[in-house]
Amino acid sequence: MMKNNIAFITGATSGFGRAAARRFAQDGWSLVLSGRRMERLIELKEELTDVPVHIIQLDVRDEEAVQQAVAELPAEFAQVKLLLNNAGLALAPQGAPQVELKDWHTMIDTNIKGLVNVTHALLPRLIETGAGATILNVGSIAGQWPYPGSHVYGASKAFVKQFSYNLRCDLQGTGVRVTDLAPGIAETEFTLVRTKGDQQASDNLYNGTTPLSAEDIAEQMFYIATLPDHININRVEVMPTRQAWSAFAIDRD
Ligand code: NDP
Ligand code: 8X3
């Protein structure tokens, strides 16, 4: 009997994570779906009836809860092949001097510590899975390129990038692959969260251009995770065609 592929997805309640759940389900993967909003996880499980789905209400910042969730994975979901470290957020789009310290802490706790919590808990299972296992970390163009208002968000994604590279060194010989997938502007609930619920600001950002969609990114995720075992994509940076860099800012008298 063919072994079932199992994906463990953080942040499956919205945006990229939810689209990825749908994409991997299309190909028959078993899914462990996590996030804080349980009602959305239940809805998604009710939608994805063709594949085995295990849902976990989980805040990735809660180290003990993460360890427990992994330890208590039902046997049929235990041999994880893909860890999709997707849960994350940006806060405080204003410049650094105007930011509340707690917003910086929330980004560090989620994008860095949360990602590290889940990775640490699942590493033994991924190593046991061996060849073809994948840790797919969702970084950002903000981890590579500076822009105003990116401060700790971009820095947290730079961590994701370097952590991904460094993990590759330590996982050499295990067969486990690691990728930093770094998208540019994509229309999800990301800006609604970043602006603490300002729907107008979110609409203004995405209107009149063609951002990436959650499905575009889910397709990339699926591609990366299903390549032949001997191929490791180290980093993918993907922008919509209508996004590019801008000129350096010069302060003048
Ligand atoms: P969404 O806001 O649509 O989704 C974010 C997901 O992260 C939600 O499912 C949310 O679930 C989850 N999440 C946030 N905090 C926590 C937490 N503490 N514990 C568990 N889950 C959490 O945004 P995106 O889909 O766009 O974002 C997904 C990832 O992509 C993030 O890492 C983001 O930084 C990154 N990214 C986004 C880009 C964009 O332009 N949209 C571009 C580049 C990268 P819940 O609230 O239910 O817990
Ligand atoms: C999110 C993309 O351009 O807002 O990571 O930094 S961007």
Tab-separated table of C-alpha atoms and ligand atoms in Angstrom:
chain	number	residue	atom	x	y	z
A	1	MET	CA	0.000	0.000	0.000
A	2	MET	CA	1.297	3.453	-0.840
A	3	LYS	CA	2.287	5.556	2.186
A	4	ASN	CA	0.204	8.666	2.681
A	5	ASN	CA	1.975	12.009	2.527
A	6	ILE	CA	1.306	14.123	5.608
A	7	ALA	CA	1.596	17.912	5.784
A	8	PHE	CA	1.625	19.864	9.055
A	9	ILE	CA	0.509	23.416	8.286
A	10	THR	CA	0.654	26.339	10.730
A	11	GLY	CA	-1.642	29.277	10.089
A	12	ALA	CA	-4.147	27.210	8.102
A	13	THR	CA	-7.106	29.444	8.998
A	14	SER	CA	-6.462	32.084	6.338
A	15	GLY	CA	-4.423	33.222	3.347
A	16	PHE	CA	-1.498	31.070	2.203
A	17	GLY	CA	-2.008	28.359	4.825
A	18	ARG	CA	-5.638	27.752	3.948
A	19	ALA	CA	-4.925	27.818	0.206
A	20	ALA	CA	-2.069	25.350	0.766
A	21	ALA	CA	-4.380	23.005	2.688
A	22	ARG	CA	-6.736	23.010	-0.295
A	23	ARG	CA	-3.887	22.490	-2.793
A	24	PHE	CA	-2.296	19.573	-0.956
A	25	ALA	CA	-5.742	18.033	-0.362
A	26	GLN	CA	-6.300	18.050	-4.129
A	27	ASP	CA	-3.309	15.736	-4.400
A	28	GLY	CA	-4.529	13.449	-1.622
A	29	TRP	CA	-2.207	14.540	1.188
A	30	SER	CA	-3.287	13.963	4.783
A	31	LEU	CA	-3.370	17.245	6.644
A	32	VAL	CA	-2.620	18.484	10.131
A	33	LEU	CA	-4.108	21.970	10.188
A	34	SER	CA	-3.402	24.419	12.978
A	35	GLY	CA	-4.169	27.987	13.957
A	36	ARG	CA	-5.815	29.902	16.754
A	37	ARG	CA	-9.288	30.290	15.158
A	38	MET	CA	-10.900	26.929	15.799
A	39	GLU	CA	-14.154	27.741	13.978
A	40	ARG	CA	-12.202	28.253	10.747
A	41	LEU	CA	-10.312	25.005	11.227
A	42	ILE	CA	-13.617	23.173	11.696
A	43	GLU	CA	-15.001	24.777	8.522
A	44	LEU	CA	-11.918	23.766	6.550
A	45	LYS	CA	-12.056	20.200	7.820
A	46	GLU	CA	-15.728	20.063	6.813
A	47	GLU	CA	-14.769	21.301	3.351
A	48	LEU	CA	-11.844	18.900	2.795
A	49	THR	CA	-13.755	15.661	3.151
A	50	ASP	CA	-11.732	13.676	0.600
A	51	VAL	CA	-8.573	13.476	2.734
A	52	PRO	CA	-7.815	12.695	6.392
A	53	VAL	CA	-7.651	15.981	8.330
A	54	HIS	CA	-6.574	16.525	11.937
A	55	ILE	CA	-7.161	20.015	13.330
A	56	ILE	CA	-5.371	21.577	16.276
A	57	GLN	CA	-6.173	24.891	17.916
A	58	LEU	CA	-2.652	26.133	18.407
A	59	ASP	CA	-0.861	29.372	19.145
A	60	VAL	CA	2.672	28.812	17.860
A	61	ARG	CA	4.000	31.150	20.550
A	62	ASP	CA	2.991	28.638	23.220
A	63	GLU	CA	6.014	26.359	23.432
A	64	GLU	CA	4.380	23.750	25.660
A	65	ALA	CA	1.211	23.609	23.579
A	66	VAL	CA	3.294	23.079	20.448
A	67	GLN	CA	5.228	20.224	22.043
A	68	GLN	CA	2.010	18.653	23.302
A	69	ALA	CA	0.279	18.962	19.929
A	70	VAL	CA	3.157	17.171	18.241
A	71	ALA	CA	3.468	14.511	20.944
A	72	GLU	CA	-0.269	13.832	20.729
A	73	LEU	CA	-0.531	13.555	16.963
A	74	PRO	CA	-2.713	10.532	16.182
A	75	ALA	CA	-0.654	7.654	14.755
A	76	GLU	CA	-2.023	8.130	11.238
A	77	PHE	CA	-0.763	11.748	11.213
A	78	ALA	CA	2.519	11.231	13.060
A	79	GLN	CA	4.931	10.594	10.181
A	80	VAL	CA	4.995	14.149	8.907
A	81	LYS	CA	6.577	14.679	5.484
A	82	LEU	CA	6.066	18.424	5.129
A	83	LEU	CA	6.258	21.078	7.804
A	84	LEU	CA	4.791	24.255	6.365
A	85	ASN	CA	5.921	26.973	8.748
A	86	ASN	CA	3.485	29.585	7.530
A	87	ALA	CA	1.929	31.209	10.635
A	88	GLY	CA	3.099	34.776	10.920
A	89	LEU	CA	2.167	38.395	10.850
A	90	ALA	CA	3.278	41.972	10.421
A	91	LEU	CA	2.155	44.722	12.758
A	92	ALA	CA	2.690	48.470	12.970
A	93	PRO	CA	3.125	49.735	9.391
A	94	GLN	CA	4.229	53.122	10.721
A	95	GLY	CA	7.915	54.001	11.182
A	96	ALA	CA	9.980	52.585	14.049
A	97	PRO	CA	9.783	55.663	16.294
A	98	GLN	CA	5.982	55.381	16.378
A	99	VAL	CA	5.741	51.666	17.088
A	100	GLU	CA	4.569	50.210	20.389
A	101	LEU	CA	7.164	47.831	21.790
A	102	LYS	CA	4.561	45.108	22.296
A	103	ASP	CA	3.969	44.964	18.532
A	104	TRP	CA	7.655	44.283	17.967
A	105	HIS	CA	7.530	41.589	20.624
A	106	THR	CA	4.459	39.967	19.040
A	107	MET	CA	6.232	39.704	15.677
A	108	ILE	CA	9.370	38.249	17.253
A	109	ASP	CA	7.325	35.821	19.349
A	110	THR	CA	5.289	34.641	16.351
A	111	ASN	CA	7.550	34.849	13.306
A	112	ILE	CA	10.761	33.802	15.038
A	113	LYS	CA	10.033	32.018	18.307
A	114	GLY	CA	6.825	30.400	17.061
A	115	LEU	CA	8.506	29.083	13.926
A	116	VAL	CA	11.396	27.786	16.000
A	117	ASN	CA	9.007	26.113	18.478
A	118	VAL	CA	7.250	24.145	15.759
A	119	THR	CA	10.459	23.289	13.924
A	120	HIS	CA	12.124	21.979	17.065
A	121	ALA	CA	9.117	19.855	17.984
A	122	LEU	CA	8.782	18.293	14.531
A	123	LEU	CA	12.447	17.832	13.602
A	124	PRO	CA	12.733	14.265	14.961
A	125	ARG	CA	9.664	13.190	12.977
A	126	LEU	CA	10.933	14.815	9.792
A	127	ILE	CA	14.332	13.193	10.182
A	128	GLU	CA	12.609	9.873	10.724
A	129	THR	CA	10.650	10.435	7.497
A	130	GLY	CA	13.979	11.111	5.805
A	131	ALA	CA	14.320	11.449	2.041
A	132	GLY	CA	11.738	13.801	0.587
A	133	ALA	CA	10.754	15.391	3.894
A	134	THR	CA	10.573	19.174	3.670
A	135	ILE	CA	10.613	22.141	5.994
A	136	LEU	CA	9.037	24.946	4.015
A	137	ASN	CA	9.465	28.238	5.816
A	138	VAL	CA	7.465	31.253	4.699
A	139	GLY	CA	9.811	34.207	4.616
A	140	SER	CA	9.219	37.410	2.721
A	141	ILE	CA	10.824	39.844	0.337
A	142	ALA	CA	10.991	41.952	3.515
A	143	GLY	CA	13.638	39.553	4.794
A	144	GLN	CA	15.921	40.603	1.957
A	145	TRP	CA	15.009	44.162	1.029
A	146	PRO	CA	14.511	47.093	3.421
A	147	TYR	CA	11.568	49.452	3.168
A	148	PRO	CA	10.034	52.020	5.523
A	149	GLY	CA	7.747	50.481	8.132
A	150	SER	CA	9.275	47.016	7.848
A	151	HIS	CA	11.537	47.298	10.947
A	152	VAL	CA	11.059	44.147	13.044
A	153	TYR	CA	8.819	42.413	10.499
A	154	GLY	CA	11.536	42.397	7.836
A	155	ALA	CA	14.163	41.523	10.424
A	156	SER	CA	12.089	38.548	11.584
A	157	LYS	CA	11.893	37.306	7.992
A	158	ALA	CA	15.658	37.759	7.604
A	159	PHE	CA	15.890	35.381	10.548
A	160	VAL	CA	13.669	32.921	8.687
A	161	LYS	CA	15.960	33.102	5.672
A	162	GLN	CA	19.192	32.555	7.601
A	163	PHE	CA	17.644	29.902	9.851
A	164	SER	CA	16.558	28.037	6.714
A	165	TYR	CA	20.065	28.105	5.249
A	166	ASN	CA	21.624	27.105	8.566
A	167	LEU	CA	19.186	24.245	9.053
A	168	ARG	CA	20.243	22.851	5.702
A	169	CYS	CA	23.802	22.532	6.994
A	170	ASP	CA	22.743	20.633	10.100
A	171	LEU	CA	20.304	18.396	8.224
A	172	GLN	CA	22.880	17.358	5.661
A	173	GLY	CA	22.716	13.585	5.275
A	174	THR	CA	19.191	13.223	6.701
A	175	GLY	CA	17.383	13.733	3.401
A	176	VAL	CA	15.322	16.562	4.927
A	177	ARG	CA	15.035	19.583	2.661
A	178	VAL	CA	14.662	23.191	3.755
A	179	THR	CA	13.324	26.102	1.731
A	180	ASP	CA	12.754	29.774	2.433
A	181	LEU	CA	9.806	30.816	0.260
A	182	ALA	CA	9.791	34.597	0.165
A	183	PRO	CA	6.724	36.193	-1.418
A	184	GLY	CA	6.115	39.817	-2.273
A	185	ILE	CA	2.759	41.556	-2.031
A	186	ALA	CA	-0.073	39.033	-1.833
A	187	GLU	CA	-3.729	39.659	-1.118
A	188	THR	CA	-4.729	37.832	2.061
A	189	GLU	CA	-5.783	39.032	5.512
A	190	PHE	CA	-2.156	40.094	6.043
A	191	THR	CA	-2.786	43.843	5.681
A	192	LEU	CA	-5.991	43.706	7.698
A	193	VAL	CA	-3.920	42.231	10.536
A	194	ARG	CA	-1.039	44.646	9.980
A	195	THR	CA	-3.363	47.654	10.242
A	196	LYS	CA	-5.345	46.115	13.122
A	197	GLY	CA	-8.581	45.803	11.185
A	198	ASP	CA	-8.486	48.716	8.722
A	199	GLN	CA	-10.357	47.181	5.758
A	200	GLN	CA	-10.040	50.429	3.757
A	201	ALA	CA	-6.247	50.452	4.105
A	202	SER	CA	-6.157	46.828	3.014
A	203	ASP	CA	-8.392	47.478	-0.005
A	204	ASN	CA	-6.328	50.552	-0.940
A	205	LEU	CA	-3.128	48.504	-0.983
A	206	TYR	CA	-4.457	45.790	-3.275
A	207	ASN	CA	-6.813	47.813	-5.498
A	208	GLY	CA	-5.637	48.956	-8.919
A	209	THR	CA	-2.781	46.463	-9.143
A	210	THR	CA	-2.408	42.710	-9.476
A	211	PRO	CA	-1.000	41.262	-6.271
A	212	LEU	CA	-0.125	37.609	-5.856
A	213	SER	CA	-3.014	35.488	-4.652
A	214	ALA	CA	-2.948	32.934	-1.859
A	215	GLU	CA	-3.467	30.289	-4.541
A	216	ASP	CA	-0.377	31.482	-6.466
A	217	ILE	CA	1.724	30.884	-3.370
A	218	ALA	CA	0.032	27.582	-2.549
A	219	GLU	CA	0.981	26.371	-6.026
A	220	GLN	CA	4.639	27.279	-5.348
A	221	MET	CA	4.467	25.462	-2.025
A	222	PHE	CA	3.096	22.367	-3.689
A	223	TYR	CA	5.786	22.487	-6.372
A	224	ILE	CA	8.611	22.813	-3.837
A	225	ALA	CA	7.333	20.018	-1.598
A	226	THR	CA	6.736	17.542	-4.409
A	227	LEU	CA	9.997	17.847	-6.325
A	228	PRO	CA	12.053	14.667	-6.609
A	229	ASP	CA	13.759	13.864	-3.291
A	230	HIS	CA	17.218	14.848	-4.516
A	231	ILE	CA	16.266	18.474	-5.285
A	232	ASN	CA	16.357	21.188	-2.615
A	233	ILE	CA	15.176	24.680	-3.510
A	234	ASN	CA	17.092	26.853	-1.043
A	235	ARG	CA	15.173	30.077	-1.484
A	236	VAL	CA	12.471	31.363	-3.786
A	237	GLU	CA	11.652	35.036	-3.978
A	238	VAL	CA	8.469	35.741	-5.874
A	239	MET	CA	6.845	39.061	-6.635
A	240	PRO	CA	3.901	39.959	-8.810
A	241	THR	CA	5.035	41.374	-12.131
A	242	ARG	CA	3.571	44.741	-11.136
A	243	GLN	CA	5.809	45.037	-8.044
A	244	ALA	CA	9.473	46.122	-8.203
A	245	TRP	CA	12.064	48.067	-6.189
A	246	SER	CA	12.111	51.816	-5.934
A	247	ALA	CA	14.781	54.513	-5.737
A	248	PHE	CA	16.915	55.127	-2.627
A	249	ALA	CA	15.556	57.854	-0.385
A	250	ILE	CA	17.832	60.909	-0.092
A	251	ASP	CA	17.406	63.407	2.733
A	252	ARG	CA	17.935	66.969	1.405
A	253	ASP	CA	18.162	70.436	2.921
B	1	NDP	P1	-3.096	35.894	6.873
B	1	NDP	O1	-3.265	36.939	7.918
B	1	NDP	O2	-4.181	35.706	5.873
B	1	NDP	O3	-2.782	34.485	7.578
B	1	NDP	C1	-1.915	34.400	8.663
B	1	NDP	C2	-2.076	33.056	9.334
B	1	NDP	O4	-1.145	32.988	10.424
B	1	NDP	C3	-3.471	32.851	9.910
B	1	NDP	O5	-3.899	31.537	9.604
B	1	NDP	C4	-3.258	33.005	11.403
B	1	NDP	O6	-4.130	32.127	12.115
B	1	NDP	C5	-1.820	32.518	11.570
B	1	NDP	N1	-1.227	33.020	12.805
B	1	NDP	C6	-0.892	34.295	13.134
B	1	NDP	N2	-0.412	34.341	14.396
B	1	NDP	C7	-0.449	33.064	14.865
B	1	NDP	C8	-0.103	32.462	16.102
B	1	NDP	N3	0.381	33.174	17.129
B	1	NDP	N4	-0.262	31.126	16.238
B	1	NDP	C9	-0.750	30.387	15.207
B	1	NDP	N5	-1.112	30.893	14.032
B	1	NDP	C10	-0.955	32.218	13.864
B	1	NDP	O7	-1.722	36.241	6.140
B	1	NDP	P2	-0.869	35.462	5.012
B	1	NDP	O8	-1.527	34.222	4.590
B	1	NDP	O9	-0.497	36.463	4.008
B	1	NDP	O10	0.444	35.148	5.865
B	1	NDP	C11	1.030	33.868	5.960
B	1	NDP	C12	2.527	34.032	6.042
B	1	NDP	O11	2.989	34.644	4.859
B	1	NDP	C13	3.013	34.926	7.172
B	1	NDP	O12	4.171	34.340	7.740
B	1	NDP	C14	3.364	36.237	6.472
B	1	NDP	O13	4.353	36.958	7.161
B	1	NDP	C15	3.880	35.715	5.175
B	1	NDP	N6	3.887	36.622	4.023
B	1	NDP	C16	2.762	37.262	3.606
B	1	NDP	C17	2.801	38.083	2.487
B	1	NDP	C18	1.620	38.855	2.001
B	1	NDP	O14	1.804	39.875	1.314
B	1	NDP	N7	0.402	38.436	2.295
B	1	NDP	C19	4.026	38.203	1.704
B	1	NDP	C20	5.154	37.512	2.263
B	1	NDP	C21	5.073	36.734	3.353
B	1	NDP	P3	-4.956	32.513	13.437
B	1	NDP	O15	-5.134	33.997	13.442
B	1	NDP	O16	-6.227	31.754	13.309
B	1	NDP	O17	-4.089	31.995	14.539
B	2	8X3	C1	4.812	40.716	3.164
B	2	8X3	C2	5.206	41.347	1.879
B	2	8X3	O1	5.919	43.528	0.812
B	2	8X3	O2	4.452	43.670	2.755
B	2	8X3	O3	5.832	39.962	3.691
B	2	8X3	O4	6.758	43.057	3.028
B	2	8X3	S1	5.611	42.972	2.141
